[in-house]
Amino acid sequence: MNDVCANTSGSPCATRATLTGTMASWRWRIRFRWELEQKLRSDPHLIDDIGLTTPQVEAEIAKHFWQA
């Protein structure tokens, strides 16, 4: 088989896997914050139901996608 992707730090495959994981996290955050904003706009009472306050939701929505 192909030994190019051996598990060594700094290998191109390890770097690619890290990059892929980072991008997946970013996409998840973008989607999560978009859905949270939609809930805040359409059904603000749902925010209370999930145990968050409006200022907490607004602070989360205001974050950039790379911010955890």
Short mmCIF file of N, CA and C in Angstrom, two decimals:
data_model
loop_
_atom_site.label_atom_id
_atom_site.label_comp_id
_atom_site.label_asym_id
_atom_site.label_seq_id
_atom_site.Cartn_x
_atom_site.Cartn_y
_atom_site.Cartn_z
N MET A 1 0.82 -1.18 0.00
CA MET A 1 0.00 0.00 0.00
C MET A 1 0.87 1.24 0.00
N ASN A 2 0.26 2.40 0.08
CA ASN A 2 0.98 3.66 0.03
C ASN A 2 1.47 4.04 1.43
N ASP A 3 2.77 4.19 1.60
CA ASP A 3 3.34 4.55 2.90
C ASP A 3 3.53 6.05 3.05
N VAL A 4 3.02 6.83 2.14
CA VAL A 4 3.20 8.28 2.20
C VAL A 4 2.49 8.85 3.43
N CYS A 5 1.38 8.27 3.83
CA CYS A 5 0.59 8.79 4.94
C CYS A 5 0.91 8.10 6.26
N ALA A 6 2.16 7.80 6.50
CA ALA A 6 2.55 7.21 7.77
C ALA A 6 2.27 8.22 8.88
N ASN A 7 1.95 7.73 10.06
CA ASN A 7 1.62 8.60 11.18
C ASN A 7 2.88 9.20 11.79
N THR A 8 3.40 10.19 11.17
CA THR A 8 4.53 10.94 11.72
C THR A 8 4.14 12.39 11.77
N SER A 9 4.54 13.06 12.83
CA SER A 9 4.18 14.46 12.95
C SER A 9 4.84 15.26 11.84
N GLY A 10 4.10 16.17 11.29
CA GLY A 10 4.62 16.98 10.22
C GLY A 10 4.47 16.37 8.84
N SER A 11 3.94 15.18 8.77
CA SER A 11 3.77 14.55 7.46
C SER A 11 2.66 15.29 6.72
N PRO A 12 2.68 15.26 5.41
CA PRO A 12 1.64 15.94 4.64
C PRO A 12 0.24 15.44 4.97
N CYS A 13 0.09 14.16 5.24
CA CYS A 13 -1.24 13.62 5.54
C CYS A 13 -1.72 14.07 6.91
N ALA A 14 -0.81 14.16 7.88
CA ALA A 14 -1.19 14.64 9.20
C ALA A 14 -1.59 16.10 9.13
N THR A 15 -0.87 16.87 8.35
CA THR A 15 -1.20 18.27 8.17
C THR A 15 -2.55 18.41 7.47
N ARG A 16 -2.79 17.60 6.47
CA ARG A 16 -4.06 17.63 5.74
C ARG A 16 -5.21 17.24 6.67
N ALA A 17 -5.00 16.24 7.51
CA ALA A 17 -6.04 15.81 8.45
C ALA A 17 -6.36 16.92 9.45
N THR A 18 -5.32 17.60 9.93
CA THR A 18 -5.53 18.70 10.86
C THR A 18 -6.29 19.83 10.18
N LEU A 19 -5.91 20.16 8.97
CA LEU A 19 -6.58 21.21 8.22
C LEU A 19 -8.04 20.84 7.95
N THR A 20 -8.27 19.60 7.58
CA THR A 20 -9.63 19.14 7.32
C THR A 20 -10.49 19.23 8.58
N GLY A 21 -9.93 18.83 9.71
CA GLY A 21 -10.65 18.91 10.97
C GLY A 21 -10.96 20.35 11.37
N THR A 22 -10.00 21.23 11.15
CA THR A 22 -10.21 22.64 11.46
C THR A 22 -11.31 23.22 10.59
N MET A 23 -11.28 22.92 9.32
CA MET A 23 -12.31 23.43 8.41
C MET A 23 -13.69 22.87 8.76
N ALA A 24 -13.74 21.62 9.18
CA ALA A 24 -15.02 21.03 9.60
C ALA A 24 -15.56 21.74 10.83
N SER A 25 -14.68 22.08 11.77
CA SER A 25 -15.10 22.82 12.96
C SER A 25 -15.63 24.19 12.58
N TRP A 26 -14.96 24.85 11.66
CA TRP A 26 -15.41 26.17 11.22
C TRP A 26 -16.78 26.09 10.57
N ARG A 27 -16.97 25.08 9.70
CA ARG A 27 -18.27 24.93 9.04
C ARG A 27 -19.37 24.66 10.06
N TRP A 28 -19.05 23.85 11.08
CA TRP A 28 -20.03 23.55 12.13
C TRP A 28 -20.40 24.82 12.88
N ARG A 29 -19.40 25.64 13.23
CA ARG A 29 -19.67 26.89 13.95
C ARG A 29 -20.52 27.85 13.12
N ILE A 30 -20.20 27.95 11.83
CA ILE A 30 -20.98 28.82 10.95
C ILE A 30 -22.43 28.38 10.94
N ARG A 31 -22.67 27.11 10.76
CA ARG A 31 -24.02 26.57 10.71
C ARG A 31 -24.74 26.73 12.05
N PHE A 32 -24.05 26.42 13.15
CA PHE A 32 -24.64 26.53 14.49
C PHE A 32 -25.06 27.96 14.77
N ARG A 33 -24.18 28.91 14.49
CA ARG A 33 -24.49 30.31 14.77
C ARG A 33 -25.59 30.84 13.86
N TRP A 34 -25.64 30.37 12.62
CA TRP A 34 -26.71 30.76 11.72
C TRP A 34 -28.05 30.25 12.24
N GLU A 35 -28.09 28.98 12.65
CA GLU A 35 -29.33 28.42 13.19
C GLU A 35 -29.75 29.12 14.47
N LEU A 36 -28.78 29.45 15.31
CA LEU A 36 -29.08 30.16 16.55
C LEU A 36 -29.69 31.53 16.24
N GLU A 37 -29.15 32.22 15.27
CA GLU A 37 -29.69 33.52 14.86
C GLU A 37 -31.11 33.39 14.31
N GLN A 38 -31.35 32.34 13.53
CA GLN A 38 -32.70 32.11 13.00
C GLN A 38 -33.70 31.86 14.12
N LYS A 39 -33.30 31.10 15.12
CA LYS A 39 -34.18 30.84 16.27
C LYS A 39 -34.46 32.13 17.03
N LEU A 40 -33.43 32.95 17.20
CA LEU A 40 -33.59 34.21 17.92
C LEU A 40 -34.57 35.12 17.18
N ARG A 41 -34.49 35.14 15.87
CA ARG A 41 -35.38 36.02 15.09
C ARG A 41 -36.81 35.48 15.00
N SER A 42 -36.95 34.19 14.76
CA SER A 42 -38.28 33.65 14.50
C SER A 42 -39.03 33.26 15.78
N ASP A 43 -38.35 32.62 16.72
CA ASP A 43 -38.98 32.16 17.96
C ASP A 43 -38.09 32.46 19.16
N PRO A 44 -38.09 33.71 19.62
CA PRO A 44 -37.20 34.07 20.73
C PRO A 44 -37.47 33.28 22.02
N HIS A 45 -38.69 32.79 22.16
CA HIS A 45 -38.99 32.00 23.37
C HIS A 45 -38.21 30.68 23.39
N LEU A 46 -37.81 30.18 22.23
CA LEU A 46 -37.02 28.95 22.19
C LEU A 46 -35.64 29.14 22.84
N ILE A 47 -35.14 30.35 22.77
CA ILE A 47 -33.84 30.64 23.40
C ILE A 47 -33.95 30.42 24.91
N ASP A 48 -35.04 30.89 25.49
CA ASP A 48 -35.26 30.65 26.93
C ASP A 48 -35.41 29.17 27.22
N ASP A 49 -36.05 28.45 26.32
CA ASP A 49 -36.28 27.01 26.52
C ASP A 49 -34.98 26.21 26.55
N ILE A 50 -33.97 26.67 25.81
CA ILE A 50 -32.70 25.93 25.81
C ILE A 50 -31.75 26.44 26.89
N GLY A 51 -32.22 27.40 27.70
CA GLY A 51 -31.45 27.83 28.86
C GLY A 51 -30.44 28.93 28.59
N LEU A 52 -30.64 29.69 27.53
CA LEU A 52 -29.74 30.80 27.23
C LEU A 52 -30.50 32.11 27.33
N THR A 53 -29.75 33.18 27.54
CA THR A 53 -30.35 34.51 27.53
C THR A 53 -30.09 35.15 26.18
N THR A 54 -30.86 36.16 25.88
CA THR A 54 -30.68 36.87 24.61
C THR A 54 -29.27 37.46 24.50
N PRO A 55 -28.72 38.10 25.55
CA PRO A 55 -27.35 38.60 25.44
C PRO A 55 -26.31 37.50 25.17
N GLN A 56 -26.51 36.32 25.75
CA GLN A 56 -25.59 35.21 25.49
C GLN A 56 -25.65 34.79 24.03
N VAL A 57 -26.85 34.72 23.49
CA VAL A 57 -27.02 34.33 22.09
C VAL A 57 -26.42 35.39 21.17
N GLU A 58 -26.67 36.64 21.46
CA GLU A 58 -26.12 37.72 20.64
C GLU A 58 -24.59 37.73 20.67
N ALA A 59 -24.01 37.42 21.83
CA ALA A 59 -22.55 37.35 21.93
C ALA A 59 -22.01 36.18 21.11
N GLU A 60 -22.71 35.07 21.12
CA GLU A 60 -22.27 33.90 20.34
C GLU A 60 -22.40 34.19 18.84
N ILE A 61 -23.48 34.80 18.43
CA ILE A 61 -23.69 35.11 17.02
C ILE A 61 -22.64 36.10 16.51
N ALA A 62 -22.20 37.01 17.37
CA ALA A 62 -21.25 38.05 16.97
C ALA A 62 -19.84 37.52 16.76
N LYS A 63 -19.55 36.31 17.24
CA LYS A 63 -18.21 35.75 17.09
C LYS A 63 -17.92 35.40 15.64
N HIS A 64 -16.65 35.48 15.27
CA HIS A 64 -16.23 35.04 13.95
C HIS A 64 -16.14 33.51 13.93
N PHE A 65 -16.17 32.93 12.75
CA PHE A 65 -16.22 31.48 12.66
C PHE A 65 -14.98 30.80 13.23
N TRP A 66 -13.86 31.50 13.29
CA TRP A 66 -12.65 30.88 13.82
C TRP A 66 -12.57 30.99 15.35
N GLN A 67 -13.50 31.72 15.95
CA GLN A 67 -13.49 31.87 17.40
C GLN A 67 -14.34 30.79 18.05
N ALA A 68 -13.77 30.14 19.04
CA ALA A 68 -14.50 29.08 19.75
C ALA A 68 -15.48 29.65 20.73
#
